Amino acid sequence: MLTQEELFGKCPYATSQKILSGKWALIILFHLRDHKYRFNELQKALPDITQTTLTKQLRTLEAYGMITRTVYPQIPPKVEYELSALGNDFSAVLDSLEAWGNKYIEHQQHLSHLPMPQNDFR
Amino acid sequence: MLTQEELFGKCPYATSQKILSGKWALIILFHLRDHKYRFNELQKALPDITQTTLTKQLRTLEAYGMITRTVYPQIPPKVEYELSALGNDFSAVLDSLEAWGNKYIEHQQHLSHLPMPQNDFR
DNA sequence: CTGGATCCCCTCGGATACTG
DNA sequence: CAGTATCCGAGGGGATCCAG
């Protein structure tokens, strides 16, 4: 029997899980669906992400073929990130995710407590 | 400015990210959309998950209000898991995610290499 | 301006053993 | 059957410093 890792590229859910597991993956894809972003612009758009982390996330998404990275060989450097074809297809997921997320938020408003973080079983 | 953590319950993407970040979250939700599952049945359905891990994931999803846990006070114990109302709403996301995931898999077939895991920049 | 190189820390997933 | 109690290692996120 295959492990979940080996299901990458075979099962759509295992595949999606790996690609989206990054803490910033969804928000980056959401921003990039509108237009291209330069590295600096992206960092400003994401409130509290460091350079190192943003670089890692972008490289990961690029490795998965979700985004493209264009380097303009000039001084000062200019690098633009945009969605690949596969990344553009992801817009449908973002739409349903946004719709569901908003409904989730709305329905959780009247709850007295927010969910506890994982591994917290009080 | 709010950190990403504080956006939980406000931004649909930050909210979704936290709920779906679990390694098994998507696959568990996918299985539960069909029918109820007992703990043991779920463990058999998921190839290589341990009891401890499955328990954690289920508790997390329950804390987020995605699933409900019903305990039948009998010997031997019987516990059933099923989607909550919010969890059922998530089916739309699962549909688009499955459609996109399959397209992603198909388009990656002709690539010579699979994406490298994160932090692996060879 | 864009990010590479290090180092650190903490969380999460998992292994193992035990229990009502 | 369905967990709980521990312990552990890996690795992902982040801080800091440096570089073309």
PDB file of C-alpha atoms (C1' of nucleotides) in Angstrom:
ATOM      1  CA  MET A   1       0.000   0.000   0.000  1.00  0.00           C
ATOM      2  CA  LEU A   2       1.195   3.458  -0.852  1.00  0.00           C
ATOM      3  CA  THR A   3       2.008   5.968   1.830  1.00  0.00           C
ATOM      4  CA  GLN A   4       0.469   9.378   1.670  1.00  0.00           C
ATOM      5  CA  GLU A   5       3.709  10.875   0.407  1.00  0.00           C
ATOM      6  CA  GLU A   6       3.779   8.457  -2.481  1.00  0.00           C
ATOM      7  CA  LEU A   7       0.282   9.531  -3.422  1.00  0.00           C
ATOM      8  CA  PHE A   8       1.612  12.902  -4.512  1.00  0.00           C
ATOM      9  CA  GLY A   9       0.928  13.138  -8.208  1.00  0.00           C
ATOM     10  CA  LYS A  10      -1.689  10.411  -7.967  1.00  0.00           C
ATOM     11  CA  CYS A  11      -4.360  11.428  -5.475  1.00  0.00           C
ATOM     12  CA  PRO A  12      -5.710  14.967  -5.930  1.00  0.00           C
ATOM     13  CA  TYR A  13      -6.158  15.452  -2.200  1.00  0.00           C
ATOM     14  CA  ALA A  14      -2.718  14.264  -1.187  1.00  0.00           C
ATOM     15  CA  THR A  15      -1.283  16.437  -3.935  1.00  0.00           C
ATOM     16  CA  SER A  16      -3.227  19.503  -2.887  1.00  0.00           C
ATOM     17  CA  GLN A  17      -2.336  18.959   0.722  1.00  0.00           C
ATOM     18  CA  LYS A  18       1.377  19.074   0.067  1.00  0.00           C
ATOM     19  CA  ILE A  19       1.200  22.128  -2.161  1.00  0.00           C
ATOM     20  CA  LEU A  20      -1.045  24.076   0.187  1.00  0.00           C
ATOM     21  CA  SER A  21       0.571  23.050   3.446  1.00  0.00           C
ATOM     22  CA  GLY A  22       2.793  26.110   3.511  1.00  0.00           C
ATOM     23  CA  LYS A  23       1.671  28.700   5.993  1.00  0.00           C
ATOM     24  CA  TRP A  24       1.599  31.429   3.359  1.00  0.00           C
ATOM     25  CA  ALA A  25       0.756  29.431   0.239  1.00  0.00           C
ATOM     26  CA  LEU A  26      -2.926  30.325   0.059  1.00  0.00           C
ATOM     27  CA  ILE A  27      -2.457  34.016   0.715  1.00  0.00           C
ATOM     28  CA  ILE A  28       0.351  34.290  -1.800  1.00  0.00           C
ATOM     29  CA  LEU A  29      -1.712  32.582  -4.475  1.00  0.00           C
ATOM     30  CA  PHE A  30      -4.615  34.851  -3.636  1.00  0.00           C
ATOM     31  CA  HIS A  31      -2.527  37.967  -4.092  1.00  0.00           C
ATOM     32  CA  LEU A  32      -0.955  36.767  -7.310  1.00  0.00           C
ATOM     33  CA  ARG A  33      -4.276  36.046  -8.965  1.00  0.00           C
ATOM     34  CA  ASP A  34      -4.817  39.760  -9.363  1.00  0.00           C
ATOM     35  CA  HIS A  35      -1.561  40.778 -10.964  1.00  0.00           C
ATOM     36  CA  LYS A  36       2.153  40.321 -10.978  1.00  0.00           C
ATOM     37  CA  TYR A  37       4.106  41.230  -7.907  1.00  0.00           C
ATOM     38  CA  ARG A  38       7.661  42.216  -7.328  1.00  0.00           C
ATOM     39  CA  PHE A  39       9.346  40.703  -4.323  1.00  0.00           C
ATOM     40  CA  ASN A  40       9.159  43.881  -2.326  1.00  0.00           C
ATOM     41  CA  GLU A  41       5.537  44.510  -3.161  1.00  0.00           C
ATOM     42  CA  LEU A  42       4.591  41.040  -2.045  1.00  0.00           C
ATOM     43  CA  GLN A  43       6.381  41.504   1.224  1.00  0.00           C
ATOM     44  CA  LYS A  44       4.499  44.702   1.885  1.00  0.00           C
ATOM     45  CA  ALA A  45       1.209  43.064   0.966  1.00  0.00           C
ATOM     46  CA  LEU A  46       1.781  40.292   3.491  1.00  0.00           C
ATOM     47  CA  PRO A  47       1.829  41.932   6.894  1.00  0.00           C
ATOM     48  CA  ASP A  48       4.362  40.042   8.941  1.00  0.00           C
ATOM     49  CA  ILE A  49       6.459  37.801   6.740  1.00  0.00           C
ATOM     50  CA  THR A  50      10.230  37.967   6.698  1.00  0.00           C
ATOM     51  CA  GLN A  51      12.417  37.993   3.607  1.00  0.00           C
ATOM     52  CA  THR A  52      13.770  34.543   4.301  1.00  0.00           C
ATOM     53  CA  THR A  53      10.365  33.006   4.748  1.00  0.00           C
ATOM     54  CA  LEU A  54       8.872  34.701   1.716  1.00  0.00           C
ATOM     55  CA  THR A  55      11.760  33.496  -0.414  1.00  0.00           C
ATOM     56  CA  LYS A  56      11.264  29.937   0.777  1.00  0.00           C
ATOM     57  CA  GLN A  57       7.539  29.973   0.137  1.00  0.00           C
ATOM     58  CA  LEU A  58       7.988  31.425  -3.330  1.00  0.00           C
ATOM     59  CA  ARG A  59      10.628  28.868  -4.205  1.00  0.00           C
ATOM     60  CA  THR A  60       8.374  26.099  -3.009  1.00  0.00           C
ATOM     61  CA  LEU A  61       5.423  27.296  -5.044  1.00  0.00           C
ATOM     62  CA  GLU A  62       7.704  27.703  -8.024  1.00  0.00           C
ATOM     63  CA  ALA A  63       9.017  24.153  -7.616  1.00  0.00           C
ATOM     64  CA  TYR A  64       5.453  22.897  -7.618  1.00  0.00           C
ATOM     65  CA  GLY A  65       4.816  24.779 -10.832  1.00  0.00           C
ATOM     66  CA  MET A  66       2.256  27.120  -9.330  1.00  0.00           C
ATOM     67  CA  ILE A  67       4.062  30.374 -10.030  1.00  0.00           C
ATOM     68  CA  THR A  68       6.712  31.662 -12.384  1.00  0.00           C
ATOM     69  CA  ARG A  69       9.685  33.788 -11.465  1.00  0.00           C
ATOM     70  CA  THR A  70      11.007  36.305 -13.952  1.00  0.00           C
ATOM     71  CA  VAL A  71      14.358  37.952 -13.355  1.00  0.00           C
ATOM     72  CA  TYR A  72      15.198  41.199 -15.102  1.00  0.00           C
ATOM     73  CA  PRO A  73      18.984  41.432 -15.271  1.00  0.00           C
ATOM     74  CA  GLN A  74      19.414  45.024 -14.226  1.00  0.00           C
ATOM     75  CA  ILE A  75      20.690  47.117 -11.370  1.00  0.00           C
ATOM     76  CA  PRO A  76      18.924  47.305  -9.027  1.00  0.00           C
ATOM     77  CA  PRO A  77      17.512  43.806  -9.503  1.00  0.00           C
ATOM     78  CA  LYS A  78      13.916  43.339 -10.453  1.00  0.00           C
ATOM     79  CA  VAL A  79      12.070  40.059 -10.013  1.00  0.00           C
ATOM     80  CA  GLU A  80       8.444  39.478 -10.817  1.00  0.00           C
ATOM     81  CA  TYR A  81       6.223  36.656  -9.656  1.00  0.00           C
ATOM     82  CA  GLU A  82       3.025  35.608 -11.348  1.00  0.00           C
ATOM     83  CA  LEU A  83       0.761  32.618 -11.581  1.00  0.00           C
ATOM     84  CA  SER A  84       1.589  29.854 -14.006  1.00  0.00           C
ATOM     85  CA  ALA A  85      -1.118  28.209 -16.076  1.00  0.00           C
ATOM     86  CA  LEU A  86      -1.653  25.662 -13.322  1.00  0.00           C
ATOM     87  CA  GLY A  87      -1.705  28.465 -10.818  1.00  0.00           C
ATOM     88  CA  ASN A  88      -4.375  30.266 -12.769  1.00  0.00           C
ATOM     89  CA  ASP A  89      -6.518  27.153 -12.790  1.00  0.00           C
ATOM     90  CA  PHE A  90      -6.349  27.306  -9.029  1.00  0.00           C
ATOM     91  CA  SER A  91      -8.534  30.418  -9.068  1.00  0.00           C
ATOM     92  CA  ALA A  92     -11.627  28.236  -8.976  1.00  0.00           C
ATOM     93  CA  VAL A  93     -10.435  26.703  -5.734  1.00  0.00           C
ATOM     94  CA  LEU A  94      -9.694  30.131  -4.311  1.00  0.00           C
ATOM     95  CA  ASP A  95     -13.218  31.238  -5.155  1.00  0.00           C
ATOM     96  CA  SER A  96     -14.906  28.340  -3.407  1.00  0.00           C
ATOM     97  CA  LEU A  97     -12.467  28.601  -0.542  1.00  0.00           C
ATOM     98  CA  GLU A  98     -13.198  32.272  -0.081  1.00  0.00           C
ATOM     99  CA  ALA A  99     -16.934  31.692  -0.200  1.00  0.00           C
ATOM    100  CA  TRP A 100     -16.713  28.887   2.313  1.00  0.00           C
ATOM    101  CA  GLY A 101     -14.278  30.759   4.534  1.00  0.00           C
ATOM    102  CA  ASN A 102     -16.576  33.720   4.790  1.00  0.00           C
ATOM    103  CA  LYS A 103     -19.513  31.489   5.642  1.00  0.00           C
ATOM    104  CA  TYR A 104     -17.392  29.735   8.241  1.00  0.00           C
ATOM    105  CA  ILE A 105     -16.398  33.029   9.808  1.00  0.00           C
ATOM    106  CA  GLU A 106     -19.970  34.208   9.883  1.00  0.00           C
ATOM    107  CA  HIS A 107     -21.253  31.041  11.516  1.00  0.00           C
ATOM    108  CA  GLN A 108     -18.530  31.079  14.124  1.00  0.00           C
ATOM    109  CA  GLN A 109     -19.262  34.640  15.206  1.00  0.00           C
ATOM    110  CA  HIS A 110     -21.715  33.654  17.894  1.00  0.00           C
ATOM    111  CA  LEU A 111     -19.474  31.048  19.440  1.00  0.00           C
ATOM    112  CA  SER A 112     -17.961  32.081  22.724  1.00  0.00           C
ATOM    113  CA  HIS A 113     -14.551  30.603  22.088  1.00  0.00           C
ATOM    114  CA  LEU A 114     -12.199  30.199  19.212  1.00  0.00           C
ATOM    115  CA  PRO A 115     -10.880  26.742  18.463  1.00  0.00           C
ATOM    116  CA  MET A 116      -7.886  25.766  20.493  1.00  0.00           C
ATOM    117  CA  PRO A 117      -4.580  25.103  18.776  1.00  0.00           C
ATOM    118  CA  GLN A 118      -3.657  21.546  18.011  1.00  0.00           C
ATOM    119  CA  ASN A 119      -2.249  19.324  20.748  1.00  0.00           C
ATOM    120  CA  ASP A 120      -4.159  21.310  23.322  1.00  0.00           C
ATOM    121  CA  PHE A 121      -6.639  18.903  24.841  1.00  0.00           C
ATOM    122  CA  ARG A 122      -7.877  20.709  27.931  1.00  0.00           C
TER     123      ARG A 122
ATOM    124  CA  MET B   1      -1.327  45.715  11.797  1.00  0.00           C
ATOM    125  CA  LEU B   2      -2.672  42.277  12.486  1.00  0.00           C
ATOM    126  CA  THR B   3      -0.480  39.212  12.293  1.00  0.00           C
ATOM    127  CA  GLN B   4      -1.633  36.280  10.240  1.00  0.00           C
ATOM    128  CA  GLU B   5      -2.640  34.376  13.348  1.00  0.00           C
ATOM    129  CA  GLU B   6      -4.909  37.192  14.417  1.00  0.00           C
ATOM    130  CA  LEU B   7      -6.601  37.088  11.040  1.00  0.00           C
ATOM    131  CA  PHE B   8      -8.171  33.767  11.940  1.00  0.00           C
ATOM    132  CA  GLY B   9     -11.891  34.339  11.991  1.00  0.00           C
ATOM    133  CA  LYS B  10     -11.488  37.491   9.893  1.00  0.00           C
ATOM    134  CA  CYS B  11      -9.748  36.646   6.644  1.00  0.00           C
ATOM    135  CA  PRO B  12     -11.178  33.630   4.803  1.00  0.00           C
ATOM    136  CA  TYR B  13      -7.744  32.589   3.531  1.00  0.00           C
ATOM    137  CA  ALA B  14      -5.957  32.807   6.843  1.00  0.00           C
ATOM    138  CA  THR B  15      -8.841  30.915   8.393  1.00  0.00           C
ATOM    139  CA  SER B  16      -8.791  28.198   5.768  1.00  0.00           C
ATOM    140  CA  GLN B  17      -5.047  27.898   5.993  1.00  0.00           C
ATOM    141  CA  LYS B  18      -5.119  27.112   9.679  1.00  0.00           C
ATOM    142  CA  ILE B  19      -7.947  24.604   9.405  1.00  0.00           C
ATOM    143  CA  LEU B  20      -6.458  22.791   6.420  1.00  0.00           C
ATOM    144  CA  SER B  21      -2.829  22.860   7.494  1.00  0.00           C
ATOM    145  CA  GLY B  22      -3.053  19.441   9.073  1.00  0.00           C
ATOM    146  CA  LYS B  23      -1.433  16.736   7.009  1.00  0.00           C
ATOM    147  CA  TRP B  24      -4.568  14.600   7.031  1.00  0.00           C
ATOM    148  CA  ALA B  25      -7.282  17.262   7.210  1.00  0.00           C
ATOM    149  CA  LEU B  26      -8.249  17.222   3.546  1.00  0.00           C
ATOM    150  CA  ILE B  27      -8.345  13.458   3.223  1.00  0.00           C
ATOM    151  CA  ILE B  28     -10.356  13.038   6.396  1.00  0.00           C
ATOM    152  CA  LEU B  29     -12.900  15.603   5.245  1.00  0.00           C
ATOM    153  CA  PHE B  30     -13.049  13.882   1.883  1.00  0.00           C
ATOM    154  CA  HIS B  31     -13.822  10.537   3.451  1.00  0.00           C
ATOM    155  CA  LEU B  32     -16.405  11.920   5.837  1.00  0.00           C
ATOM    156  CA  ARG B  33     -18.379  13.593   3.080  1.00  0.00           C
ATOM    157  CA  ASP B  34     -19.675  10.223   2.017  1.00  0.00           C
ATOM    158  CA  HIS B  35     -20.896   8.837   5.299  1.00  0.00           C
ATOM    159  CA  LYS B  36     -20.195   8.505   8.987  1.00  0.00           C
ATOM    160  CA  TYR B  37     -17.103   6.693  10.085  1.00  0.00           C
ATOM    161  CA  ARG B  38     -16.163   4.888  13.237  1.00  0.00           C
ATOM    162  CA  PHE B  39     -12.656   5.477  14.499  1.00  0.00           C
ATOM    163  CA  ASN B  40     -11.429   2.103  13.390  1.00  0.00           C
ATOM    164  CA  GLU B  41     -13.001   2.381   9.962  1.00  0.00           C
ATOM    165  CA  LEU B  42     -11.335   5.719   9.397  1.00  0.00           C
ATOM    166  CA  GLN B  43      -7.982   4.335  10.380  1.00  0.00           C
ATOM    167  CA  LYS B  44      -8.358   1.517   7.888  1.00  0.00           C
ATOM    168  CA  ALA B  45      -9.444   3.926   5.179  1.00  0.00           C
ATOM    169  CA  LEU B  46      -6.319   6.035   5.678  1.00  0.00           C
ATOM    170  CA  PRO B  47      -3.398   3.843   4.740  1.00  0.00           C
ATOM    171  CA  ASP B  48      -0.607   4.777   7.095  1.00  0.00           C
ATOM    172  CA  ILE B  49      -1.911   6.857   9.961  1.00  0.00           C
ATOM    173  CA  THR B  50      -1.356   5.922  13.577  1.00  0.00           C
ATOM    174  CA  GLN B  51      -3.957   6.026  16.318  1.00  0.00           C
ATOM    175  CA  THR B  52      -2.280   8.916  18.039  1.00  0.00           C
ATOM    176  CA  THR B  53      -2.106  11.014  14.939  1.00  0.00           C
ATOM    177  CA  LEU B  54      -5.637  10.235  13.839  1.00  0.00           C
ATOM    178  CA  THR B  55      -6.939  11.175  17.264  1.00  0.00           C
ATOM    179  CA  LYS B  56      -5.111  14.492  17.145  1.00  0.00           C
ATOM    180  CA  GLN B  57      -6.353  15.352  13.679  1.00  0.00           C
ATOM    181  CA  LEU B  58      -9.937  14.474  14.570  1.00  0.00           C
ATOM    182  CA  ARG B  59      -9.781  16.525  17.749  1.00  0.00           C
ATOM    183  CA  THR B  60      -8.423  19.465  15.820  1.00  0.00           C
ATOM    184  CA  LEU B  61     -11.130  19.286  13.176  1.00  0.00           C
ATOM    185  CA  GLU B  62     -13.712  18.941  15.916  1.00  0.00           C
ATOM    186  CA  ALA B  63     -12.351  22.007  17.705  1.00  0.00           C
ATOM    187  CA  TYR B  64     -12.664  23.952  14.481  1.00  0.00           C
ATOM    188  CA  GLY B  65     -16.262  22.866  14.204  1.00  0.00           C
ATOM    189  CA  MET B  66     -15.740  20.882  11.018  1.00  0.00           C
ATOM    190  CA  ILE B  67     -16.823  17.499  12.332  1.00  0.00           C
ATOM    191  CA  THR B  68     -18.931  16.132  15.156  1.00  0.00           C
ATOM    192  CA  ARG B  69     -18.014  13.318  17.471  1.00  0.00           C
ATOM    193  CA  THR B  70     -20.716  11.060  18.838  1.00  0.00           C
ATOM    194  CA  VAL B  71     -19.915   8.688  21.662  1.00  0.00           C
ATOM    195  CA  TYR B  72     -22.150   5.691  22.305  1.00  0.00           C
ATOM    196  CA  PRO B  73     -21.715   4.721  25.956  1.00  0.00           C
ATOM    197  CA  GLN B  74     -21.419   0.986  25.557  1.00  0.00           C
ATOM    198  CA  ILE B  75     -18.933  -1.814  25.817  1.00  0.00           C
ATOM    199  CA  PRO B  76     -17.020  -2.052  23.578  1.00  0.00           C
ATOM    200  CA  PRO B  77     -16.982   1.694  22.892  1.00  0.00           C
ATOM    201  CA  LYS B  78     -18.394   3.084  19.687  1.00  0.00           C
ATOM    202  CA  VAL B  79     -17.577   6.552  18.398  1.00  0.00           C
ATOM    203  CA  GLU B  80     -18.829   7.997  15.174  1.00  0.00           C
ATOM    204  CA  TYR B  81     -17.475  10.950  13.265  1.00  0.00           C
ATOM    205  CA  GLU B  82     -19.411  12.912  10.713  1.00  0.00           C
ATOM    206  CA  LEU B  83     -19.330  16.305   9.081  1.00  0.00           C
ATOM    207  CA  SER B  84     -20.954  19.219  10.847  1.00  0.00           C
ATOM    208  CA  ALA B  85     -23.039  21.734   8.929  1.00  0.00           C
ATOM    209  CA  LEU B  86     -19.926  23.811   8.305  1.00  0.00           C
ATOM    210  CA  GLY B  87     -18.114  20.676   7.262  1.00  0.00           C
ATOM    211  CA  ASN B  88     -20.818  19.856   4.762  1.00  0.00           C
ATOM    212  CA  ASP B  89     -20.515  23.298   3.250  1.00  0.00           C
ATOM    213  CA  PHE B  90     -16.903  22.443   2.615  1.00  0.00           C
ATOM    214  CA  SER B  91     -17.940  19.922  -0.029  1.00  0.00           C
ATOM    215  CA  ALA B  92     -17.908  22.667  -2.640  1.00  0.00           C
ATOM    216  CA  VAL B  93     -14.259  23.311  -1.882  1.00  0.00           C
ATOM    217  CA  LEU B  94     -13.497  19.609  -2.051  1.00  0.00           C
ATOM    218  CA  ASP B  95     -15.123  19.435  -5.477  1.00  0.00           C
ATOM    219  CA  SER B  96     -13.097  22.281  -6.946  1.00  0.00           C
ATOM    220  CA  LEU B  97      -9.988  21.024  -5.211  1.00  0.00           C
ATOM    221  CA  GLU B  98     -10.444  17.564  -6.659  1.00  0.00           C
ATOM    222  CA  ALA B  99     -11.043  18.937 -10.136  1.00  0.00           C
ATOM    223  CA  TRP B 100      -7.987  21.150  -9.935  1.00  0.00           C
ATOM    224  CA  GLY B 101      -5.847  18.441  -8.357  1.00  0.00           C
ATOM    225  CA  ASN B 102      -6.612  16.038 -11.163  1.00  0.00           C
ATOM    226  CA  LYS B 103      -5.795  18.656 -13.740  1.00  0.00           C
ATOM    227  CA  TYR B 104      -2.560  19.440 -11.919  1.00  0.00           C
ATOM    228  CA  ILE B 105      -1.596  15.776 -11.872  1.00  0.00           C
ATOM    229  CA  GLU B 106      -2.361  15.405 -15.537  1.00  0.00           C
ATOM    230  CA  HIS B 107      -0.330  18.442 -16.551  1.00  0.00           C
ATOM    231  CA  GLN B 108       2.622  17.355 -14.489  1.00  0.00           C
ATOM    232  CA  GLN B 109       2.752  13.904 -16.054  1.00  0.00           C
ATOM    233  CA  HIS B 110       5.060  14.929 -18.849  1.00  0.00           C
ATOM    234  CA  LEU B 111       7.513  16.664 -16.568  1.00  0.00           C
ATOM    235  CA  SER B 112      10.696  14.757 -16.011  1.00  0.00           C
ATOM    236  CA  HIS B 113      10.964  15.486 -12.317  1.00  0.00           C
ATOM    237  CA  LEU B 114       8.644  15.828  -9.382  1.00  0.00           C
ATOM    238  CA  PRO B 115       8.837  19.010  -7.347  1.00  0.00           C
ATOM    239  CA  MET B 116      11.433  18.924  -4.645  1.00  0.00           C
ATOM    240  CA  PRO B 117      10.378  19.111  -1.021  1.00  0.00           C
ATOM    241  CA  GLN B 118      10.600  22.461   0.655  1.00  0.00           C
ATOM    242  CA  ASN B 119      14.001  23.769   1.713  1.00  0.00           C
ATOM    243  CA  ASP B 120      15.609  21.509  -0.804  1.00  0.00           C
ATOM    244  CA  PHE B 121      17.091  23.795  -3.400  1.00  0.00           C
ATOM    245  CA  ARG B 122      19.501  21.611  -5.316  1.00  0.00           C
TER     246      ARG B 122
ATOM    247  C1'  DC C   1      16.433  45.378  -4.417  1.00  0.00           C
ATOM    248  C1'  DT C   2      16.486  40.598  -3.974  1.00  0.00           C
ATOM    249  C1'  DG C   3      17.739  37.117  -1.665  1.00  0.00           C
ATOM    250  C1'  DG C   4      21.642  33.530  -0.016  1.00  0.00           C
ATOM    251  C1'  DA C   5      23.731  31.468   4.358  1.00  0.00           C
ATOM    252  C1'  DT C   6      23.295  30.295   9.122  1.00  0.00           C
ATOM    253  C1'  DC C   7      21.372  29.264  13.147  1.00  0.00           C
ATOM    254  C1'  DC C   8      17.568  28.528  16.266  1.00  0.00           C
ATOM    255  C1'  DC C   9      13.156  27.199  18.011  1.00  0.00           C
ATOM    256  C1'  DC C  10       8.970  25.221  18.295  1.00  0.00           C
ATOM    257  C1'  DT C  11       5.366  22.633  16.475  1.00  0.00           C
ATOM    258  C1'  DC C  12       3.569  18.731  14.449  1.00  0.00           C
ATOM    259  C1'  DG C  13       3.489  14.039  13.036  1.00  0.00           C
ATOM    260  C1'  DG C  14       4.675   9.718  14.558  1.00  0.00           C
ATOM    261  C1'  DA C  15       6.331   5.453  17.600  1.00  0.00           C
ATOM    262  C1'  DT C  16       5.506   3.021  21.580  1.00  0.00           C
ATOM    263  C1'  DA C  17       3.239   1.489  25.575  1.00  0.00           C
ATOM    264  C1'  DC C  18      -0.690   1.431  28.497  1.00  0.00           C
ATOM    265  C1'  DT C  19      -6.076   1.657  29.763  1.00  0.00           C
ATOM    266  C1'  DG C  20     -11.391   1.760  30.694  1.00  0.00           C
TER     267       DG C  20
ATOM    268  C1'  DC D   1     -12.760  -0.310  20.432  1.00  0.00           C
ATOM    269  C1'  DA D   2     -11.119   3.966  21.133  1.00  0.00           C
ATOM    270  C1'  DG D   3      -8.541   6.169  23.009  1.00  0.00           C
ATOM    271  C1'  DT D   4      -4.471   8.526  26.705  1.00  0.00           C
ATOM    272  C1'  DA D   5       0.358   9.359  28.243  1.00  0.00           C
ATOM    273  C1'  DT D   6       5.099  10.084  26.906  1.00  0.00           C
ATOM    274  C1'  DC D   7       8.820  10.754  24.257  1.00  0.00           C
ATOM    275  C1'  DC D   8      11.164  11.910  20.070  1.00  0.00           C
ATOM    276  C1'  DG D   9      13.020  13.581  15.520  1.00  0.00           C
ATOM    277  C1'  DA D  10      12.305  16.170  11.482  1.00  0.00           C
ATOM    278  C1'  DG D  11      11.501  20.210   9.399  1.00  0.00           C
ATOM    279  C1'  DG D  12       9.219  24.443   8.545  1.00  0.00           C
ATOM    280  C1'  DG D  13       9.045  29.283  10.026  1.00  0.00           C
ATOM    281  C1'  DG D  14      11.666  32.929  11.556  1.00  0.00           C
ATOM    282  C1'  DA D  15      15.768  36.194  13.081  1.00  0.00           C
ATOM    283  C1'  DT D  16      19.988  37.839  11.832  1.00  0.00           C
ATOM    284  C1'  DC D  17      23.734  38.885   9.020  1.00  0.00           C
ATOM    285  C1'  DC D  18      25.847  39.205   4.629  1.00  0.00           C
ATOM    286  C1'  DA D  19      26.197  39.829  -0.730  1.00  0.00           C
ATOM    287  C1'  DG D  20      25.774  40.886  -5.806  1.00  0.00           C
TER     288       DG D  20
END
